Amino acid sequence: MEIKKWLNTTITRRDAIVVTAKVGAAVTLSQAITLPFATTAQAQDTPIPKDANGETVRHSACLVNCGSRCPLKVIVKNDRIVRIEPEDAKDDAVFGEHQIRPCLRGRSSRWRVYSPDRIKYPMKRVGKRGEGKFKRISWDEATAFIAAELTRVSEKYGREAIYYNYQSGAYYHTQGRPAWIRLLNLTGGYLNYHNTYSTAQIATATPYTHGDYVGSHFTQIAHSDLVVLFGLNLSETRMSGGGQVEELRRALETSKARVIIIDPRYTDSVITEHAEWLPIRPTTDAALVAGIAHTLITEQLLDEALVNRYCVGYDRSTLPDTAAPNASYKDYVLGTGDDGIAKTPEWAADITGIPATRIRQLAREIARTI
């Protein structure tokens, strides 16, 4: 069979007899050994009580790729999941932190089980890629096909032609990724991946553009007077998990800080954080930042010594000798750079849709609270 050939394992009758003899000897020896601990009887399987509606409560977690692992209450009736509820057995003060509650994805977990689109058995593509033509095959057919293809590729192109990529999803049963890695390693190795499929470009480019991922914790907002958020929408994207929405709420209760949210959408965060909403055209955040920077520079609201101490490229003094004389960020903003365009609030207003007067006002508000 292809699987046996690919695994390249052979067990002779003599090997089997030797292994059996060793196991038998180990069992005999173990009967003469007194263990240094006592064993107790296993707990009895007690049926889970049902309520008046015939429902029982089981406990699980939302084991998807966000990593939060929010606890779930699974309500079951007649051996079927009827709904998912958040775990509410303990209040928020148990550990002094906000209780972890699931988001909409976690609360809709039962559709991972009952969705008509769920794939329940192997499907083999029978048409061209992208046509969506598949046929159902047995598990034996699937494993034999995979083994045959791995064997063919390995023999023809070498093990470096077998690439195993990172993937994520749900982890409700045995995680398949470690098992596959173990199998591929035992049969000659494989081509591994670097970084991740979702944020690899950001992780690589950010240190050379915006800087490293160094910032403050949400709790520091408790010591702030003004909070400006570019597209950050915690009430919709971080409602679950570690409770960042609750952290932000508590911090704002302490500081009474003003919140300004810059986002194309009027999000839930605008409401829950009692924020001023500045609607902006999508993908124009950089133009707004440049317009703010123009006001900070021209009105001398910026501590340039501080910026030069911690940043590279703000003005000519921190650029390498090989850089063009007008290649600094300050030249870009003031219009003395290559493009010759001053990034005034009026320039930014035409791009972002935010009035120039509001851009200047925002820059001054930021400067007054630094």
XYZ file of N, CA and C in Angstrom, residues 79-332:
762
model
N -30.259 16.127 22.722
C -28.936 15.865 22.142
C -28.578 16.814 21.000
N -29.191 17.980 20.974
C -28.844 18.991 19.980
C -28.593 20.323 20.677
N -27.618 21.064 20.152
C -27.345 22.399 20.683
C -28.465 23.332 20.234
N -29.114 23.982 21.189
C -30.202 24.890 20.834
C -29.766 26.353 20.898
N -28.763 26.647 21.727
C -28.244 28.019 21.774
C -26.935 28.036 22.562
N -26.219 29.144 22.386
C -24.964 29.385 23.092
C -25.137 30.634 23.951
N -24.703 30.558 25.194
C -24.787 31.702 26.089
C -23.419 31.987 26.702
N -23.177 33.226 27.126
C -21.908 33.517 27.809
C -21.903 32.920 29.207
N -20.732 32.613 29.690
C -20.604 32.101 31.048
C -20.867 33.233 32.036
N -21.867 33.058 32.898
C -22.237 34.125 33.827
C -22.350 33.627 35.263
N -21.667 32.535 35.561
C -21.779 31.957 36.897
C -21.089 32.810 37.954
N -20.090 33.610 37.567
C -19.362 34.443 38.512
C -19.421 35.895 38.052
N -19.371 36.795 39.033
C -19.438 38.197 38.644
C -18.058 38.723 38.264
N -18.013 39.988 37.920
C -16.779 40.567 37.390
C -15.697 40.772 38.447
N -16.044 40.620 39.708
C -15.097 40.968 40.766
C -14.302 39.783 41.294
N -14.437 38.620 40.688
C -13.775 37.429 41.219
C -12.269 37.618 41.273
N -11.668 38.039 40.151
C -10.229 38.243 40.100
C -9.882 39.729 39.933
N -10.845 40.589 40.144
C -10.582 42.003 40.000
C -10.487 42.469 38.565
N -10.884 41.634 37.615
C -10.825 41.991 36.208
C -12.171 41.705 35.548
N -12.336 42.277 34.368
C -13.571 42.063 33.623
C -13.702 40.602 33.210
N -14.878 40.050 33.384
C -15.102 38.659 33.002
C -15.042 38.509 31.483
N -14.430 37.433 31.035
C -14.306 37.184 29.601
C -15.640 36.686 29.059
N -16.173 37.392 28.092
C -17.436 37.002 27.469
C -17.234 36.914 25.958
N -17.916 35.992 25.304
C -17.682 35.775 23.870
C -18.304 36.860 23.005
N -17.724 37.048 21.829
C -18.281 37.964 20.842
C -19.339 37.224 20.019
N -19.787 37.850 18.946
C -20.838 37.243 18.127
C -20.373 35.945 17.485
N -19.092 35.859 17.155
C -18.593 34.620 16.564
C -18.713 33.472 17.559
N -18.326 33.728 18.809
C -18.430 32.681 19.811
C -19.862 32.291 20.096
N -20.747 33.263 20.097
C -22.150 32.979 20.418
C -22.883 32.287 19.277
N -22.278 32.278 18.103
C -22.886 31.564 16.971
C -22.177 30.246 16.694
N -21.462 29.729 17.692
C -20.641 28.531 17.481
C -21.450 27.311 17.073
N -22.714 27.254 17.422
C -23.488 26.049 17.075
C -23.599 25.859 15.568
N -23.430 26.935 14.807
C -23.497 26.787 13.349
C -22.254 26.123 12.783
N -21.191 26.045 13.584
C -20.052 25.230 13.165
C -20.432 23.754 13.135
N -21.442 23.408 13.899
C -21.895 22.015 13.959
C -23.009 21.763 12.952
N -23.971 22.679 12.871
C -25.192 22.411 12.108
C -25.300 23.159 10.784
N -24.317 23.932 10.408
C -24.405 24.668 9.147
C -24.518 23.705 7.967
N -25.423 23.982 7.027
C -25.529 23.112 5.843
C -24.276 23.142 4.973
N -23.418 24.143 5.160
C -22.187 24.236 4.376
C -21.008 23.536 5.041
N -21.235 22.940 6.193
C -20.136 22.258 6.878
C -19.679 21.045 6.065
N -18.362 20.899 5.912
C -17.799 19.748 5.197
C -17.633 18.605 6.191
N -18.318 17.503 5.946
C -18.344 16.392 6.897
C -17.557 15.178 6.421
N -17.064 15.215 5.198
C -16.344 14.062 4.656
C -15.407 14.566 3.558
N -14.435 13.752 3.157
C -13.463 14.200 2.140
C -14.128 14.520 0.808
N -13.675 15.589 0.186
C -14.159 16.001 -1.130
C -12.949 16.171 -2.048
N -13.014 15.587 -3.232
C -11.917 15.648 -4.189
C -12.326 16.513 -5.373
N -11.449 17.440 -5.740
C -11.739 18.300 -6.887
C -11.677 17.489 -8.174
N -12.707 17.635 -8.993
C -12.776 16.898 -10.257
C -12.760 17.834 -11.460
N -12.869 19.118 -11.231
C -12.798 20.086 -12.324
C -11.546 20.926 -12.202
N -11.505 22.016 -12.952
C -10.371 22.923 -12.874
C -10.433 23.724 -11.576
N -9.283 24.171 -11.144
C -9.238 24.954 -9.919
C -10.081 26.215 -10.076
N -10.964 26.439 -9.139
C -11.844 27.590 -9.186
C -13.226 27.291 -9.725
N -13.406 26.122 -10.359
C -14.721 25.778 -10.907
C -15.701 25.347 -9.824
N -15.188 24.906 -8.687
C -16.067 24.466 -7.612
C -16.663 23.093 -7.824
N -16.005 22.256 -8.602
C -16.514 20.913 -8.868
C -15.768 19.903 -7.998
N -16.511 19.227 -7.135
C -15.938 18.241 -6.228
C -16.829 17.007 -6.192
N -16.231 15.903 -5.777
C -17.007 14.695 -5.539
C -16.602 14.109 -4.199
N -17.542 13.435 -3.575
C -17.273 12.825 -2.281
C -16.474 11.541 -2.469
N -15.447 11.358 -1.610
C -14.666 10.129 -1.627
C -14.568 9.599 -0.202
N -14.141 8.368 -0.073
C -14.019 7.760 1.249
C -12.742 8.238 1.933
N -12.649 7.977 3.228
C -11.444 8.343 3.962
C -10.249 7.527 3.474
N -10.473 6.267 3.153
C -9.379 5.445 2.628
C -8.868 5.995 1.302
N -9.788 6.425 0.454
C -9.377 7.018 -0.823
C -8.594 8.309 -0.598
N -9.037 9.095 0.369
C -8.374 10.371 0.638
C -6.951 10.163 1.151
N -6.786 9.276 2.135
C -5.447 9.047 2.683
C -4.527 8.410 1.649
N -5.065 7.498 0.834
C -4.244 6.868 -0.205
C -3.807 7.895 -1.250
N -4.705 8.806 -1.615
C -4.379 9.832 -2.605
C -3.304 10.783 -2.070
N -3.465 11.209 -0.818
C -2.482 12.118 -0.223
C -1.115 11.447 -0.134
N -1.102 10.186 0.318
C 0.163 9.461 0.432
C 0.829 9.298 -0.931
N 0.035 8.992 -1.953
C 0.591 8.812 -3.296
C 1.185 10.110 -3.828
N 0.498 11.232 -3.596
C 1.006 12.517 -4.071
C 2.266 12.940 -3.318
N 2.291 12.714 -2.015
C 3.489 13.036 -1.251
C 4.675 12.197 -1.716
N 4.406 10.936 -2.002
C 5.465 10.057 -2.504
C 5.964 10.529 -3.863
N 5.035 10.858 -4.758
C 5.405 11.292 -6.113
C 6.234 12.563 -6.075
N 5.778 13.556 -5.340
C 6.486 14.834 -5.278
C 7.852 14.660 -4.623
N 7.894 13.871 -3.552
C 9.157 13.659 -2.847
C 10.189 12.970 -3.732
N 9.769 11.947 -4.457
C 10.708 11.202 -5.299
C 11.149 12.003 -6.519
N 10.272 12.838 -7.046
C 10.589 13.577 -8.264
C 11.326 14.886 -7.987
N 10.925 15.588 -6.916
C 11.464 16.928 -6.687
C 12.251 17.071 -5.380
N 12.169 16.090 -4.498
C 12.846 16.193 -3.213
C 11.926 16.732 -2.137
N 12.363 16.594 -0.894
C 11.502 16.972 0.225
C 11.275 18.479 0.314
N 12.174 19.289 -0.243
C 11.970 20.732 -0.191
C 10.781 21.174 -1.035
N 10.279 20.308 -1.880
C 9.107 20.639 -2.697
C 7.812 20.455 -1.923
N 7.887 19.900 -0.719
C 6.695 19.714 0.110
C 6.653 20.863 1.116
N 5.734 21.772 0.905
C 5.622 22.972 1.736
C 4.406 22.849 2.635
N 4.616 23.077 3.907
C 3.497 23.045 4.858
C 3.331 24.438 5.445
N 2.208 25.055 5.161
C 1.969 26.441 5.548
C 1.245 26.513 6.884
N 1.374 27.666 7.519
C 0.614 27.925 8.748
C -0.846 28.140 8.391
N -1.727 27.580 9.190
C -3.146 27.858 9.032
C -3.793 27.868 10.397
N -4.966 28.420 10.457
C -5.668 28.499 11.731
C -7.138 28.247 11.486
N -7.884 28.198 12.559
C -9.309 27.915 12.454
C -9.839 27.521 13.804
N -10.596 26.460 13.868
C -11.159 25.993 15.132
C -10.349 24.824 15.667
N -10.311 24.705 16.989
C -9.508 23.671 17.638
C -10.380 22.850 18.590
N -11.510 22.397 18.111
C -12.433 21.710 19.005
C -12.106 20.230 19.171
N -11.303 19.683 18.317
C -10.905 18.285 18.437
C -9.384 18.213 18.357
N -8.841 17.063 18.038
C -7.397 16.920 17.954
C -6.830 17.909 16.936
N -5.863 18.693 17.362
C -5.249 19.662 16.459
C -4.431 18.914 15.421
N -4.722 19.132 14.152
C -4.062 18.372 13.105
C -2.667 18.838 12.753
N -2.346 20.111 13.020
C -1.071 20.649 12.565
C 0.141 19.950 13.191
N 0.207 19.780 14.522
C 1.374 19.075 15.076
C 1.526 17.659 14.546
N 0.403 16.974 14.314
C 0.484 15.608 13.800
C 1.073 15.589 12.389
N 0.668 16.536 11.555
C 1.216 16.606 10.198
C 2.708 16.934 10.222
N 3.097 17.873 11.073
C 4.517 18.226 11.165
C 5.337 17.024 11.609
N 4.822 16.284 12.582
C 5.517 15.088 13.047
C 5.652 14.069 11.922
N 4.574 13.858 11.181
C 4.592 12.891 10.084
C 5.610 13.294 9.014
N 5.596 14.560 8.615
C 6.515 15.020 7.575
C 7.970 14.972 8.041
N 8.202 15.272 9.304
C 9.572 15.188 9.822
C 10.085 13.750 9.835
N 9.216 12.807 10.190
C 9.622 11.406 10.260
C 9.849 10.790 8.884
N 9.337 11.441 7.853
C 9.449 10.861 6.514
C 10.364 11.665 5.599
N 11.245 12.471 6.195
C 12.240 13.141 5.368
C 12.274 14.639 5.455
N 11.333 15.243 6.179
C 11.330 16.689 6.321
C 10.435 17.390 5.316
N 10.389 18.714 5.407
C 9.517 19.510 4.542
C 10.007 20.946 4.558
N 9.458 21.756 3.679
C 9.785 23.178 3.628
C 8.873 23.924 4.591
N 9.454 24.580 5.575
C 8.677 25.283 6.590
C 8.352 26.702 6.117
N 7.604 27.420 6.901
C 7.205 28.782 6.566
C 7.898 29.765 7.506
N 7.859 31.028 7.152
C 8.397 32.089 8.001
C 7.311 33.128 8.223
N 7.136 33.536 9.483
C 6.172 34.560 9.839
C 4.749 34.039 9.677
N 3.811 34.874 9.281
C 2.406 34.496 9.264
C 1.737 34.999 7.994
N 0.610 34.407 7.669
C -0.086 34.785 6.440
C -0.878 36.078 6.584
N -1.119 36.545 7.804
C -2.013 37.684 7.978
C -1.286 39.000 8.238
N -0.186 38.979 8.985
C 0.486 40.228 9.334
C 1.974 40.209 9.020
N 2.398 39.323 8.128
C 3.832 39.212 7.829
C 4.385 40.512 7.262
N 3.662 41.121 6.316
C 4.158 42.349 5.701
C 4.225 43.487 6.718
N 3.187 43.576 7.561
C 3.167 44.641 8.565
C 4.311 44.462 9.552
N 4.498 43.226 10.016
C 5.545 42.963 11.003
C 6.926 43.270 10.448
N 7.111 43.063 9.147
C 8.419 43.311 8.536
C 8.627 44.789 8.217
N 7.598 45.448 7.716
C 7.752 46.829 7.254
C 7.659 47.857 8.373
N 6.872 47.572 9.404
C 6.626 48.569 10.444
C 7.888 49.097 11.117
N 8.859 48.248 11.497
C 10.062 48.797 12.141
C 10.815 49.800 11.279
N 10.669 49.715 9.950
C 11.385 50.625 9.055
C 10.564 51.864 8.699
N 9.302 51.894 9.100
C 8.443 53.025 8.746
C 7.899 53.721 9.989
N 7.068 53.026 10.741
C 6.447 53.634 11.919
C 7.222 53.380 13.204
N 8.082 52.367 13.224
C 8.799 52.003 14.435
C 8.314 50.671 14.979
N 8.932 50.222 16.049
C 8.569 48.937 16.638
C 7.216 49.026 17.334
N 6.711 47.831 17.699
C 5.434 47.753 18.406
C 5.637 48.116 19.880
N 5.873 49.371 20.151
C 6.064 49.831 21.516
C 4.986 50.869 21.802
N 4.204 50.629 22.812
C 3.132 51.560 23.121
C 2.722 51.450 24.570
N 1.648 52.100 24.909
C 1.148 52.098 26.275
C -0.032 51.156 26.407
N -0.299 50.772 27.628
C -1.449 49.929 27.916
C -2.700 50.791 27.965
N -3.852 50.150 27.737
C -5.109 50.902 27.769
C -5.327 51.577 29.123
N -4.815 50.990 30.183
C -5.031 51.574 31.499
C -4.366 52.941 31.642
N -3.378 53.249 30.787
C -2.722 54.554 30.854
C -3.656 55.683 30.444
N -4.765 55.333 29.790
C -5.748 56.357 29.430
C -6.332 56.992 30.681
N -6.239 56.299 31.808
C -6.715 56.862 33.075
C -5.954 58.128 33.447
N -4.789 58.346 32.841
C -3.969 59.521 33.140
C -3.937 60.500 31.961
N -4.893 60.379 31.051
C -4.902 61.195 29.835
C -6.002 62.245 29.883
N -5.795 63.309 29.123
C -6.806 64.353 28.966
C -7.509 64.264 27.617
N -6.808 63.743 26.613
C -7.370 63.636 25.268
C -6.964 62.294 24.675
N -7.929 61.590 24.096
C -7.681 60.293 23.461
C -8.122 60.403 22.007
N -7.184 60.257 21.076
C -7.476 60.315 19.645
C -7.257 58.926 19.067
N -8.295 58.362 18.479
C -8.245 56.994 17.964
C -8.456 57.014 16.451
N -7.485 56.503 15.721
C -7.600 56.378 14.272
C -8.127 54.982 13.946
N -9.427 54.879 13.693
C -10.006 53.611 13.264
C -10.081 52.544 14.331
N -9.709 52.831 15.557
C -9.773 51.826 16.619
C -11.213 51.686 17.082
N -11.749 50.486 16.966
C -13.165 50.243 17.224
C -13.306 49.091 18.208
N -12.919 49.338 19.446
C -12.882 48.273 20.443
C -14.251 47.675 20.718
N -15.286 48.484 20.689
C -16.610 47.976 21.047
C -17.110 46.908 20.089
N -16.579 46.883 18.879
C -16.981 45.862 17.914
C -15.914 44.802 17.696
N -14.652 45.172 17.815
C -13.582 44.222 17.499
C -12.924 43.618 18.727
N -13.131 44.195 19.905
C -12.516 43.666 21.126
C -13.547 43.563 22.246
N -14.775 43.198 21.878
C -15.817 43.094 22.890
C -15.610 41.896 23.803
N -14.827 40.926 23.342
C -14.649 39.694 24.103
C -13.205 39.576 24.551
N -12.796 38.358 24.845
C -11.405 38.104 25.179
C -10.997 38.753 26.481
N -9.915 39.503 26.449
C -9.364 40.084 27.665
C -10.144 41.259 28.215
N -11.241 41.638 27.572
C -12.065 42.705 28.114
C -11.477 44.084 27.935
N -10.899 44.362 26.750
C -10.280 45.664 26.525
C -11.310 46.784 26.512
N -12.529 46.469 26.102
C -13.585 47.484 26.143
C -13.821 47.931 27.579
N -13.851 46.971 28.487
C -14.061 47.299 29.896
C -12.873 48.062 30.470
N -11.663 47.685 30.077
C -10.476 48.416 30.529
C -10.548 49.877 30.089
N -10.926 50.081 28.826
C -11.024 51.442 28.315
C -12.113 52.217 29.046
N -13.247 51.567 29.300
C -14.353 52.244 29.993
C -13.924 52.697 31.387
N -13.257 51.802 32.114
C -12.822 52.147 33.468
C -11.786 53.272 33.445
N -10.874 53.219 32.472
C -9.851 54.263 32.374
C -10.482 55.616 32.076
N -11.482 55.635 31.189
C -12.145 56.892 30.849
C -12.979 57.407 32.016
N -13.534 56.499 32.817
C -14.267 56.921 34.009
C -13.352 57.656 34.977
N -12.112 57.196 35.046
C -11.139 57.807 35.956
C -10.642 59.147 35.433
N -10.291 59.201 34.160
C -9.648 60.406 33.614
C -10.628 61.464 33.134
N -11.844 61.032 32.785
C -12.828 61.939 32.179
C -12.263 62.592 30.907
N -11.423 61.862 30.203
C -10.768 62.392 29.008
C -11.752 62.527 27.850
N -11.488 63.511 26.986
C -12.237 63.624 25.741
C -11.747 62.549 24.789
N -12.672 61.996 24.007
C -12.325 60.967 23.033
C -12.734 61.452 21.652
N -11.802 61.385 20.713
C -12.071 61.715 19.313
C -11.775 60.474 18.489
N -12.761 60.010 17.747
C -12.592 58.819 16.916
C -12.654 59.224 15.452
N -11.600 58.890 14.719
C -11.510 59.189 13.288
C -11.774 57.895 12.541
N -12.897 57.818 11.862
C -13.308 56.559 11.236
C -14.344 56.863 10.158
N -14.307 56.168 9.030
C -15.354 56.370 8.019
C -16.742 55.994 8.529
N -16.803 55.053 9.478
C -18.078 54.562 9.991
C -18.406 55.195 11.341
N -19.696 55.361 11.578
C -20.166 55.750 12.908
C -20.304 54.461 13.707
N -19.255 54.083 14.395
C -19.168 52.766 15.017
C -19.806 52.749 16.401
N -19.925 51.539 16.943
C -20.424 51.392 18.312
C -19.506 52.081 19.313
N -18.215 52.138 18.996
C -17.263 52.775 19.909
C -17.553 54.262 20.078
N -18.038 54.910 19.026
C -18.384 56.329 19.129
C -19.457 56.520 20.192
N -20.394 55.572 20.250
C -21.501 55.670 21.205
C -21.033 55.314 22.613
N -20.399 54.145 22.751
C -20.042 53.658 24.085
C -18.971 54.507 24.756
N -18.132 55.174 23.969
C -17.063 55.994 24.547
C -17.411 57.482 24.550
N -18.674 57.808 24.199
C -19.149 59.194 24.194
C -18.162 60.091 23.446
N -17.782 59.636 22.270
C -16.704 60.280 21.526
C -17.228 61.270 20.494
N -16.353 62.192 20.119
C -16.604 63.034 18.953
C -16.196 62.239 17.721
N -17.065 62.193 16.756
C -16.794 61.416 15.536
C -16.324 62.343 14.430
N -15.151 62.056 13.877
C -14.655 62.767 12.702
C -14.695 61.808 11.522
N -15.735 61.886 10.698
C -15.793 60.991 9.533
C -14.718 61.353 8.523
N -14.080 60.351 7.973
C -12.973 60.544 7.045
C -13.144 59.596 5.865
N -12.709 60.023 4.700
C -12.760 59.132 3.543
C -11.818 57.947 3.767
N -12.228 56.761 3.384
C -11.371 55.581 3.596
C -10.000 55.758 2.958
N -8.983 55.238 3.621
C -7.578 55.186 3.168
C -6.907 56.554 3.100
N -7.474 57.572 3.750
C -6.856 58.905 3.680
C -6.278 59.345 5.020
N -6.064 58.424 5.936
C -5.528 58.773 7.257
C -4.170 59.471 7.154
N -3.316 59.003 6.243
C -1.974 59.578 6.121
C -2.040 61.053 5.741
N -2.988 61.414 4.886
C -3.138 62.822 4.502
C -3.560 63.663 5.701
N -4.446 63.123 6.532
C -4.865 63.846 7.735
C -3.680 64.054 8.673
N -2.885 63.021 8.856
C -1.711 63.133 9.730
C -0.750 64.193 9.202
N -0.545 64.219 7.889
C 0.345 65.223 7.305
C -0.208 66.628 7.519
N -1.525 66.791 7.384
C -2.135 68.098 7.628
C -1.990 68.535 9.075
N -2.130 67.587 10.003
C -1.916 67.895 11.420
C -0.460 68.294 11.651
N 0.462 67.543 11.059
C 1.886 67.834 11.221
C 2.233 69.223 10.687
N 1.602 69.631 9.591
C 1.871 70.957 9.014
C 1.527 72.047 10.016
N 0.390 71.907 10.692
C 0.002 72.896 11.696
C 0.955 72.879 12.883
N 1.331 71.700 13.340
C 2.251 71.594 14.475
C 3.587 72.259 14.173
N 4.056 72.109 12.938
C 5.366 72.662 12.566
C 5.283 74.169 12.340
N 4.321 74.603 11.537
C 4.255 76.023 11.165
C 3.844 76.910 12.334
N 3.076 76.377 13.278
C 2.678 77.165 14.446
C 3.598 76.925 15.634
N 4.707 76.236 15.386
C 5.730 75.978 16.405
C 5.133 75.345 17.664
N 4.306 74.341 17.443
C 3.675 73.614 18.544
C 4.394 72.303 18.850
N 5.501 72.075 18.160
C 6.199 70.797 18.248
C 7.528 70.959 18.975
N 7.825 70.034 19.864
C 9.125 69.997 20.535
C 10.095 69.255 19.618
N 10.757 69.994 18.739
C 11.611 69.372 17.732
C 12.819 68.674 18.351
N 13.319 69.182 19.448
C 14.452 68.525 20.106
C 14.053 67.138 20.599
N 12.855 67.036 21.144
C 12.361 65.738 21.611
C 12.166 64.776 20.446
N 11.591 65.274 19.349
C 11.362 64.431 18.179
C 12.687 63.931 17.618
N 13.661 64.801 17.487
C 14.962 64.394 16.946
C 15.700 63.426 17.865
N 15.400 63.500 19.160
C 16.058 62.596 20.098
C 15.574 61.158 19.917
N 14.311 60.997 19.553
C 13.738 59.656 19.495
C 13.356 59.196 18.092
N 13.453 60.061 17.105
C 13.049 59.694 15.746
C 14.193 59.953 14.764
N 14.167 59.216 13.689
C 15.149 59.387 12.623
C 14.427 59.871 11.372
N 14.909 60.953 10.787
C 14.354 61.419 9.532
C 13.381 62.560 9.638
N 13.160 63.092 10.865
C 12.241 64.228 10.964
C 12.802 65.427 10.210
N 14.058 65.765 10.470
C 14.692 66.827 9.692
C 16.079 66.373 9.239
N 16.796 67.262 8.607
C 18.087 66.906 8.001
C 19.109 66.426 9.030
N 18.984 66.878 10.268
C 20.012 66.589 11.270
C 20.104 65.111 11.628
N 19.037 64.361 11.423
C 19.057 62.938 11.788
C 19.112 62.015 10.580
N 19.262 62.576 9.397
C 19.380 61.749 8.199
C 20.842 61.382 7.954
N 21.102 60.254 7.333
C 22.489 59.898 7.002
C 23.054 60.856 5.954
N 24.365 60.904 5.869
C 25.026 61.817 4.929
C 24.677 61.509 3.477
N 24.326 60.259 3.206
C 24.016 59.865 1.831
C 22.616 60.271 1.396
N 21.786 60.742 2.334
C 20.410 61.110 1.994
C 20.374 62.434 1.241
N 19.351 62.591 0.419
C 19.178 63.847 -0.313
C 18.931 64.991 0.670
N 19.333 66.203 0.332
C 19.196 67.328 1.271
C 17.756 67.591 1.694
N 16.802 67.293 0.821
C 15.401 67.594 1.127
C 14.564 66.319 1.289
N 15.173 65.280 1.858
C 14.491 63.988 1.967
C 13.838 63.763 3.324
N 13.842 64.749 4.203
C 13.292 64.564 5.545
C 11.771 64.655 5.531
N 11.179 64.204 6.626
C 9.718 64.285 6.763
C 9.267 65.743 6.841
N 10.042 66.573 7.487
C 9.699 67.988 7.585
C 9.658 68.631 6.206
N 10.617 68.286 5.348
C 10.599 68.794 3.972
C 9.354 68.317 3.239
N 8.991 67.063 3.452
C 7.799 66.516 2.799
C 6.556 67.293 3.223
